[in-house]
């Protein structure tokens, strides 16, 4: 009876698609691969040329960071941390973290990572905030863009590395593009959310005073939405740092490269130290941006109360 049931199961054809269906699926895959391959061959050069200015800016910023003497860089980083957080403890923590990174011979890789994260964050802000504003002004636009953001946040990073590498090859430009695609959704979402959460009574008051659409946006909505926008910037930075190791696989260099080397050669100390350096940078950015966002929130609430 057992053998009969097995034979009957093998005769059933519901586990795999029919032969014609499998052949059609293979044809579709080959068609997609061939079309994209032809597209990259015909348009790869001018697509690479589009990203040349971005690559130049990244290399320039990286050279600036590397050329800056470490005491000056540490003091500048501590000053920026204090201006953002108004916390001497946090500023001293920045100095201590950077000193340890230099003492453990990870300074150059850290500067490379900081340059990539900085450029990626700037690009996310430049691109993401206008898109968020656009979404906040139209429910139809929001309905069209939200599924794209969902796809960008849920698709595995290795999947969208494939078309990036096929278009741009291996190097800093494709690594930066991968980081940008991975890190931009939070700032878009939170910019849209922050503007939509502005109190309608405040907007009605602005309209009563005769404010135009532009004045209402830049004078009322954007200032009141700044805490949410800075929360989006914070999340964007965290996601960019989380992408460092994966970006190193396609030429991103920085702290991700030693981590990959440690994985390949089972160097525990190398991987742990460079991983902790990434964590330290993430904590610094997170604490400073959160402290600045809280200060901004208190300022807005105090101004609104007056």
XYZ file of C-alpha atoms in Angstrom:
306
model
C 0.000 0.000 0.000
C 2.866 2.329 0.833
C 4.536 1.754 -2.534
C 1.242 2.283 -4.356
C 0.682 5.611 -2.620
C 4.220 6.682 -3.541
C 3.684 5.777 -7.184
C 0.401 7.658 -7.209
C 2.096 10.722 -5.731
C 4.787 10.620 -8.395
C 2.128 10.535 -11.086
C 0.617 13.739 -9.750
C 2.029 16.768 -11.568
C 1.066 19.576 -9.176
C 4.447 19.860 -7.431
C 6.248 21.277 -10.463
C 4.836 23.320 -13.351
C 4.199 21.492 -16.621
C 7.045 21.159 -19.103
C 5.562 23.835 -21.378
C 5.188 26.164 -18.386
C 8.818 25.653 -17.336
C 10.012 26.294 -20.863
C 7.965 29.492 -21.090
C 9.414 30.632 -17.757
C 12.954 29.969 -18.990
C 12.218 31.928 -22.138
C 10.956 34.886 -20.113
C 14.086 34.824 -17.931
C 16.367 34.654 -20.970
C 14.466 37.521 -22.581
C 14.814 39.697 -19.468
C 18.516 38.875 -19.109
C 19.205 39.519 -22.781
C 17.284 42.801 -22.833
C 19.058 44.140 -19.753
C 22.446 42.961 -21.036
C 21.888 44.752 -24.339
C 20.737 47.860 -22.498
C 23.875 47.951 -20.353
C 26.140 47.477 -23.368
C 24.470 50.255 -25.328
C 23.950 52.763 -22.511
C 26.537 51.817 -19.901
C 29.015 54.556 -20.819
C 26.671 57.531 -20.539
C 25.087 56.093 -17.381
C 28.556 55.901 -15.821
C 29.205 59.481 -16.947
C 26.138 60.628 -14.972
C 27.709 59.355 -11.762
C 31.187 60.767 -12.457
C 30.527 64.056 -10.565
C 29.228 62.103 -7.580
C 32.284 59.854 -7.676
C 34.554 62.910 -7.906
C 32.859 64.496 -4.896
C 33.242 61.279 -2.896
C 36.934 60.970 -3.736
C 37.507 64.666 -2.962
C 35.819 64.411 0.442
C 37.739 61.238 1.203
C 41.027 62.998 0.345
C 40.053 65.941 2.570
C 39.349 63.630 5.509
C 42.574 61.693 5.011
C 44.677 64.833 4.551
C 43.341 66.483 7.708
C 45.680 65.888 10.671
C 44.012 63.636 13.193
C 44.094 66.133 16.117
C 42.319 68.749 13.989
C 39.767 66.222 12.763
C 39.067 65.035 16.306
C 38.609 68.590 17.587
C 36.329 69.457 14.657
C 34.247 66.306 15.217
C 34.001 67.067 18.950
C 32.955 70.657 18.218
C 30.244 69.513 15.805
C 29.031 66.954 18.327
C 28.819 69.614 21.031
C 27.011 72.070 18.751
C 24.473 69.402 17.889
C 23.941 67.958 21.354
C 25.153 70.638 23.798
C 26.717 67.775 25.748
C 30.363 67.885 26.847
C 30.218 64.177 27.716
C 29.196 63.309 24.175
C 31.925 65.519 22.710
C 34.521 63.817 24.921
C 33.091 60.456 23.889
C 33.639 61.378 20.235
C 37.273 62.247 20.960
C 37.791 58.988 22.864
C 36.184 56.874 20.128
C 38.233 58.494 17.356
C 41.420 58.152 19.423
C 40.817 54.435 19.884
C 40.058 54.016 16.185
C 43.372 55.681 15.304
C 45.287 53.781 17.985
C 43.964 50.480 16.610
C 45.176 51.458 13.099
C 41.724 51.854 11.538
C 41.912 55.581 10.830
C 42.149 55.471 7.020
C 39.327 52.946 6.637
C 37.199 54.991 9.041
C 37.762 58.176 7.047
C 36.782 56.348 3.852
C 33.611 55.067 5.492
C 32.772 58.520 6.892
C 33.201 60.044 3.443
C 30.865 57.505 1.843
C 28.232 57.816 4.579
C 28.429 61.626 4.440
C 27.998 61.792 0.665
C 25.204 59.204 0.737
C 23.397 61.130 3.493
C 23.732 64.431 1.629
C 22.336 62.856 -1.527
C 19.483 61.235 0.413
C 18.595 64.633 1.894
C 18.785 66.410 -1.468
C 16.639 63.782 -3.205
C 14.468 62.473 -0.364
C 13.119 65.683 1.182
C 11.668 67.052 -2.113
C 10.067 63.666 -2.786
C 8.604 63.655 0.733
C 7.240 67.170 0.223
C 5.731 66.098 -3.099
C 4.083 63.101 -1.423
C 2.644 65.272 1.344
C 0.907 67.502 -1.189
C -0.837 64.731 -3.108
C -2.501 61.518 -1.947
C -2.175 60.131 -5.468
C 1.597 60.669 -5.487
C 1.831 59.122 -2.035
C -0.123 56.088 -3.193
C 2.245 55.654 -6.132
C 5.525 56.114 -4.223
C 4.772 54.178 -1.015
C 4.823 50.745 -2.785
C 8.188 51.671 -4.326
C 9.551 52.553 -0.884
C 8.161 49.286 0.493
C 9.959 47.384 -2.272
C 13.220 49.253 -1.654
C 13.096 48.440 2.065
C 12.094 44.780 1.779
C 14.069 43.515 -1.217
C 17.383 41.927 -0.138
C 20.352 44.193 -0.725
C 22.163 41.517 -2.730
C 19.328 41.457 -5.263
C 19.541 45.092 -6.317
C 23.347 44.894 -6.288
C 23.051 42.782 -9.432
C 21.700 45.503 -11.790
C 23.936 48.108 -10.134
C 27.051 46.049 -10.834
C 25.892 45.240 -14.364
C 25.365 48.947 -15.091
C 28.347 50.495 -13.336
C 30.738 47.628 -12.659
C 32.844 47.432 -9.524
C 33.985 50.572 -7.725
C 33.058 53.421 -5.432
C 30.270 54.818 -7.642
C 28.168 51.620 -7.703
C 28.813 51.113 -3.979
C 27.606 54.644 -3.273
C 24.522 54.102 -5.441
C 23.718 50.890 -3.544
C 24.006 52.720 -0.215
C 21.828 55.544 -1.551
C 19.043 53.209 -2.698
C 19.107 51.326 0.601
C 19.171 54.393 2.862
C 16.779 56.873 1.207
C 13.322 55.473 2.159
C 13.275 56.647 5.831
C 13.856 60.311 5.048
C 11.201 60.242 2.320
C 8.639 58.614 4.611
C 9.304 60.809 7.651
C 9.358 64.037 5.639
C 5.958 63.143 4.225
C 4.684 62.119 7.668
C 6.032 65.227 9.407
C 4.369 67.614 6.974
C 1.058 65.728 7.097
C 1.076 65.830 10.911
C 1.187 69.626 11.055
C -1.888 70.864 12.921
C -4.660 71.937 10.569
C -5.508 74.863 12.837
C -2.008 76.236 12.321
C -2.428 75.958 8.560
C -5.818 77.657 8.746
C -4.231 80.497 10.718
C -1.532 80.849 8.049
C -4.206 80.971 5.347
C -6.113 83.573 7.345
C -3.028 85.794 7.320
C -2.868 85.495 3.537
C 0.150 83.181 3.282
C 0.815 81.738 -0.152
C 1.409 78.024 -0.752
C 5.171 78.539 -0.733
C 5.087 80.686 2.410
C 2.887 78.159 4.151
C 5.248 75.330 3.199
C 8.567 76.977 4.121
C 7.295 79.195 6.909
C 4.945 76.810 8.720
C 4.986 73.182 7.553
C 8.719 72.582 7.119
C 9.713 74.230 10.442
C 7.078 72.264 12.370
C 8.055 69.047 10.581
C 11.792 69.438 11.280
C 11.855 66.991 14.232
C 10.400 64.265 12.006
C 12.730 65.203 9.178
C 15.750 64.947 11.465
C 14.476 61.577 12.669
C 14.481 60.547 9.003
C 18.053 61.820 8.626
C 19.026 59.787 11.690
C 17.511 56.601 10.273
C 19.090 57.258 6.881
C 22.546 57.515 8.473
C 21.986 54.299 10.421
C 20.920 52.424 7.288
C 23.872 53.812 5.317
C 26.255 52.556 7.999
C 24.479 49.208 7.982
C 25.184 48.945 4.251
C 28.944 49.548 4.593
C 29.960 45.886 4.679
C 27.762 44.915 1.730
C 28.969 47.926 -0.273
C 32.547 46.774 0.314
C 31.749 43.665 -1.735
C 31.441 45.812 -4.863
C 34.381 48.124 -4.270
C 33.129 50.413 -1.524
C 36.285 49.921 0.596
C 36.318 51.492 4.083
C 35.662 49.520 7.255
C 33.626 46.936 5.376
C 36.668 45.590 3.523
C 38.532 44.372 6.633
C 35.309 42.811 7.895
C 34.968 40.821 4.662
C 38.640 39.859 4.881
C 38.102 38.686 8.440
C 35.131 36.561 7.365
C 37.099 34.981 4.519
C 40.200 34.227 6.598
C 38.596 33.730 10.028
C 40.384 36.689 11.620
C 38.270 37.208 14.710
C 40.113 40.232 16.121
C 40.170 42.063 12.773
C 36.455 41.578 12.225
C 35.464 42.486 15.783
C 37.585 45.658 15.930
C 36.358 46.988 12.582
C 32.798 46.040 13.436
C 33.092 47.931 16.717
C 34.448 50.931 14.815
C 31.288 50.925 12.667
C 29.199 50.653 15.841
C 31.066 53.578 17.425
C 30.438 55.797 14.407
C 26.769 54.769 14.371
C 26.385 55.598 18.077
C 28.026 59.012 17.592
C 25.752 59.927 14.683
C 22.704 58.542 16.475
C 23.291 60.381 19.755
C 24.138 63.706 18.129
C 21.212 63.663 15.699
C 18.755 62.520 18.387
C 19.939 65.206 20.801
C 19.619 67.860 18.121
C 16.153 66.630 17.193
C 15.018 66.768 20.824
C 16.383 70.305 21.202
C 14.571 71.277 18.028
C 11.346 69.730 19.288
C 11.566 71.625 22.592
C 12.271 74.854 20.739
C 9.250 74.374 18.461
C 6.978 73.457 21.338
C 8.139 76.488 23.316
C 7.592 78.780 20.345
C 4.175 77.276 19.699
C 3.257 77.743 23.360
C 4.189 81.417 23.227
